[in-house]
Coordinates of C-alpha atoms and ligand atoms in Angstrom, one line a residue:
M22 CA 11.0 0.6 1.5
K23 CA 7.8 1.9 3.1
Y24 CA 5.2 -0.5 4.4
F25 CA 1.5 0.4 3.9
L26 CA -1.4 -1.6 5.3
D27 CA -4.0 -2.7 2.7
S28 CA -7.2 -2.6 4.8
A29 CA -10.1 -0.4 5.9
K30 CA -10.6 -2.2 9.1
M31 CA -9.9 0.1 12.0
E32 CA -8.7 -2.6 14.4
E33 CA -6.2 -3.8 11.8
I34 CA -4.9 -0.3 11.1
K35 CA -4.4 0.4 14.8
E36 CA -2.7 -2.9 15.3
A37 CA -0.4 -2.6 12.3
Y38 CA 0.6 1.0 13.3
A39 CA 1.2 0.0 17.0
T40 CA 3.0 -3.2 16.2
F41 CA 4.9 -2.7 12.9
G42 CA 4.9 1.1 12.6
I43 CA 3.3 1.1 9.1
D44 CA 3.8 4.2 7.0
G45 CA 0.4 4.5 5.4
V46 CA -2.8 2.8 4.4
T47 CA -4.4 1.8 1.1
T48 CA -8.0 0.9 0.7
N49 CA -10.2 -0.2 -2.2
P50 CA -13.9 -0.9 -2.6
R51 CA -13.3 -4.5 -1.4
H52 CA -11.6 -3.4 1.8
I53 CA -14.4 -0.9 2.4
Q54 CA -17.0 -3.7 1.9
A55 CA -15.0 -5.9 4.3
S56 CA -15.0 -3.2 7.0
G57 CA -18.8 -3.7 7.2
K58 CA -19.4 0.1 7.2
P59 CA -20.8 2.5 4.6
F60 CA -18.1 4.1 2.5
L61 CA -18.2 7.5 4.1
D62 CA -18.2 6.0 7.6
A63 CA -15.3 3.8 6.9
I64 CA -13.1 6.6 5.5
G65 CA -14.4 9.0 8.2
D66 CA -13.3 6.7 10.9
I67 CA -9.8 6.5 9.4
A68 CA -9.7 10.3 9.2
D69 CA -10.7 10.6 12.9
W70 CA -8.0 8.1 14.0
I71 CA -5.4 10.1 12.0
R72 CA -6.5 13.2 13.9
E73 CA -6.3 11.4 17.3
E74 CA -2.8 10.1 16.5
G75 CA -1.6 13.5 15.2
L76 CA -0.6 12.1 11.9
G77 CA -2.1 14.9 9.7
G78 CA -1.0 15.3 6.1
Y79 CA -0.4 12.9 3.2
E80 CA 3.3 13.5 3.5
R81 CA 3.3 12.1 7.0
F82 CA 0.8 9.2 6.6
P83 CA -0.9 8.8 3.3
V84 CA -4.3 7.0 3.0
S85 CA -5.4 6.0 -0.4
V86 CA -9.1 6.1 -1.0
E87 CA -10.6 4.8 -4.3
I88 CA -13.3 6.7 -6.2
N89 CA -16.5 5.0 -7.1
P90 CA -15.4 2.4 -9.7
H91 CA -18.5 2.9 -11.9
I92 CA -17.3 6.4 -12.8
D93 CA -15.6 6.3 -16.2
D94 CA -15.6 10.0 -17.2
A95 CA -12.7 12.2 -16.3
N96 CA -14.8 15.2 -15.2
A97 CA -17.0 13.0 -12.9
M98 CA -13.8 11.4 -11.5
I99 CA -12.4 14.9 -10.7
E100 CA -15.7 15.9 -9.0
E101 CA -15.7 12.7 -6.9
A102 CA -12.0 13.1 -6.0
R103 CA -12.5 16.7 -4.8
K104 CA -15.3 15.5 -2.5
I105 CA -13.2 12.7 -1.0
G106 CA -10.1 14.8 -0.8
S107 CA -11.9 17.5 1.1
I108 CA -12.6 15.1 4.0
C109 CA -9.0 14.7 5.1
K110 CA -5.6 16.1 4.1
N111 CA -4.2 12.5 4.3
F112 CA -6.4 11.2 1.5
V113 CA -4.7 10.3 -1.8
I114 CA -7.2 9.6 -4.4
K115 CA -7.1 6.2 -6.2
I116 CA -8.0 6.5 -9.9
P117 CA -7.9 3.6 -12.3
A118 CA -5.1 3.4 -14.9
T119 CA -7.3 4.2 -17.9
E120 CA -7.3 7.1 -20.4
A121 CA -10.0 8.9 -18.4
G122 CA -8.2 8.1 -15.2
V123 CA -4.8 9.5 -16.3
T124 CA -6.6 12.7 -17.6
A125 CA -8.4 13.1 -14.2
A126 CA -5.2 12.4 -12.2
R127 CA -3.2 14.9 -14.3
R128 CA -5.8 17.7 -13.6
L129 CA -6.2 16.7 -10.0
E130 CA -2.4 16.9 -9.4
K131 CA -2.4 20.4 -10.9
E132 CA -5.0 21.4 -8.3
G133 CA -2.9 19.9 -5.5
I134 CA -5.1 16.8 -5.0
R135 CA -2.6 13.9 -4.8
T136 CA -3.4 10.8 -6.8
N137 CA -2.6 7.1 -6.8
V138 CA -3.1 5.6 -10.2
T139 CA -4.2 2.0 -9.5
L140 CA -4.9 -1.3 -11.3
I141 CA -1.6 -1.1 -13.2
F142 CA -0.7 -4.4 -14.8
S143 CA 2.0 -3.5 -17.3
P144 CA 5.1 -1.2 -17.1
S145 CA 3.7 1.0 -19.9
Q146 CA 0.6 1.8 -17.8
A147 CA 3.0 3.2 -15.2
I148 CA 4.7 5.8 -17.5
L149 CA 1.9 8.3 -18.2
P150 CA 0.9 8.7 -14.6
A151 CA 4.5 9.5 -13.7
K152 CA 4.9 12.0 -16.6
N153 CA 1.8 13.7 -15.3
G154 CA 2.9 14.0 -11.7
S155 CA 0.9 11.4 -9.8
L156 CA 2.2 10.8 -6.3
F157 CA 1.8 7.1 -6.5
V158 CA 1.3 4.3 -9.0
S159 CA 0.1 0.9 -7.9
P160 CA 1.3 -2.0 -10.0
F161 CA -0.6 -5.1 -8.7
I162 CA 1.7 -8.0 -7.8
G163 CA -0.5 -10.6 -6.1
W164 CA -3.2 -10.7 -8.8
K165 CA -0.6 -11.4 -11.5
E166 CA 1.3 -14.0 -9.5
Q167 CA -1.9 -15.7 -8.6
N168 CA -2.4 -16.0 -12.3
G169 CA 1.0 -17.8 -12.8
E170 CA 3.1 -14.8 -13.7
D171 CA 6.4 -14.0 -12.0
C172 CA 6.5 -10.3 -11.2
K173 CA 10.2 -9.7 -10.4
Q174 CA 11.0 -8.5 -13.9
Y175 CA 7.8 -6.4 -14.1
I176 CA 8.7 -4.5 -10.9
Q177 CA 12.3 -4.2 -12.0
D178 CA 11.2 -2.7 -15.4
I179 CA 9.1 0.0 -13.8
V180 CA 12.0 0.9 -11.4
T181 CA 14.4 1.0 -14.4
I182 CA 12.1 3.2 -16.5
Y183 CA 11.5 5.6 -13.6
K184 CA 15.3 5.8 -13.0
N185 CA 15.9 6.4 -16.7
Y186 CA 13.6 9.4 -16.9
G187 CA 13.9 11.0 -13.5
F188 CA 10.5 9.8 -12.1
Y189 CA 12.0 7.6 -9.4
G190 CA 11.1 8.8 -6.0
K191 CA 8.8 11.6 -7.4
T192 CA 6.1 9.2 -8.4
Q193 CA 6.4 6.5 -5.8
I194 CA 5.9 2.8 -6.8
I195 CA 3.5 1.0 -4.5
C196 CA 3.7 -2.7 -5.1
A197 CA 0.1 -3.6 -4.4
A198 CA -1.8 -6.7 -3.4
V199 CA 1.4 -8.2 -1.9
R200 CA 0.4 -11.6 -0.6
T201 CA 3.6 -13.3 0.6
P202 CA 6.8 -12.4 2.5
K203 CA 8.8 -13.5 -0.6
Q204 CA 7.0 -10.8 -2.6
F205 CA 8.2 -8.2 0.0
T206 CA 11.7 -9.4 -0.8
D207 CA 11.2 -9.3 -4.6
C208 CA 9.9 -5.7 -4.3
A209 CA 12.7 -4.6 -2.1
V210 CA 15.4 -6.1 -4.3
A211 CA 13.9 -4.4 -7.3
G212 CA 13.9 -1.0 -5.5
A213 CA 10.1 -0.4 -5.1
D214 CA 9.4 2.6 -2.9
I215 CA 6.5 1.0 -1.1
V216 CA 4.7 -2.3 -0.6
T217 CA 1.1 -2.6 0.5
A218 CA -0.2 -5.8 2.1
G219 CA -2.7 -7.2 4.6
L220 CA -1.9 -7.5 8.2
V221 CA -1.4 -11.3 7.9
V222 CA 1.4 -10.9 5.5
Y223 CA 3.3 -8.6 7.9
K224 CA 2.8 -11.2 10.6
D225 CA 3.9 -14.0 8.3
S226 CA 7.0 -12.1 7.3
M227 CA 8.3 -12.4 10.9
H228 CA 7.7 -16.1 11.2
H229 CA 10.4 -18.6 10.4
A230 CA 10.6 -22.2 11.6
Y231 CA 14.3 -21.9 12.3
T232 CA 13.8 -18.8 14.5
R233 CA 11.3 -20.8 16.6
Q234 CA 13.7 -23.8 16.7
G235 CA 16.5 -21.4 17.6
I236 CA 14.5 -20.0 20.5
E237 CA 13.8 -23.5 21.8
T238 CA 17.5 -24.5 21.5
F239 CA 18.5 -21.4 23.5
E240 CA 15.7 -22.0 26.1
D241 CA 17.1 -25.4 26.6
A242 CA 20.7 -24.1 27.0
W243 CA 19.5 -21.4 29.4
D244 CA 17.6 -24.0 31.5
H245 CA 20.7 -26.2 31.7
T246 CA 23.2 -23.4 32.5
V247 CA 24.8 -23.6 36.0
G248 CA 22.9 -21.4 38.3
N249 CA 19.7 -21.2 36.1
E250 CA 18.3 -24.6 37.0
D251 CA 16.0 -23.4 39.8
A252 CA 15.3 -19.9 38.3
Ligands
E4P8 C1 -3.8 -1.5 -3.3 O1 -3.7 -0.3 -3.3 C2 -4.9 -2.3 -3.6 O2 -6.0 -1.9 -2.7 C3 -4.7 -3.7 -3.3 O3 -3.4 -4.1 -3.1 C4 -5.6 -4.7 -3.9 O4 -5.6 -5.7 -3.0 P1 -6.7 -6.8 -2.8 O5 -6.6 -7.8 -3.8 O6 -6.4 -7.3 -1.4 O7 -8.1 -6.1 -2.8

């Protein structure tokens, strides 16, 4: 399973890449807002960093960038996607899972502009983007679970549908808005291709009270081992 960072903050992207070797980045209008920069500056800085790191190409390090959410017409979505896509070869264009969005994504994929159909909340919304060749779909996990729903079956259903019809691996499933380490596990068990989460979730996933307790136990043993007392 690949790990993407869900953020448009450069310091977080650099840290997540250096520390955890993340495989890509996803952004959305909320993340751009949180970066404190205008849209084009925020995505331009990510593009510059990609060049500096030599990570060129969406195959190597995809960065999802969402179109203006006010656009609800397929032609206007395509126009906007072309502009964003021309900025950097790593950009995969995020388009909402609506009728206009699927129409736009289908045409963009035919032009070679890769798409991530986002804001997916039911398995049926994940089928048409796959039939039409989108690179990614983003079923949201955290938003649903925050709402009291358990997402294990939902992810499993999308994986099963993709396996049944040969989409699995071609249209990659990004489990999005992942908020907890347990959700990482659920996504991995179900066979999701990718998870995307904030930096704090990656950090949390490496914390366990028993690991800390184990280190302290071993420190104590080390300190009381013959020959180590004065070291
Ligand atoms: C993923 O592609 C989305 O940007 C994302 O997971 C939504 O997350 P948010 O709730 O952190 O904005």
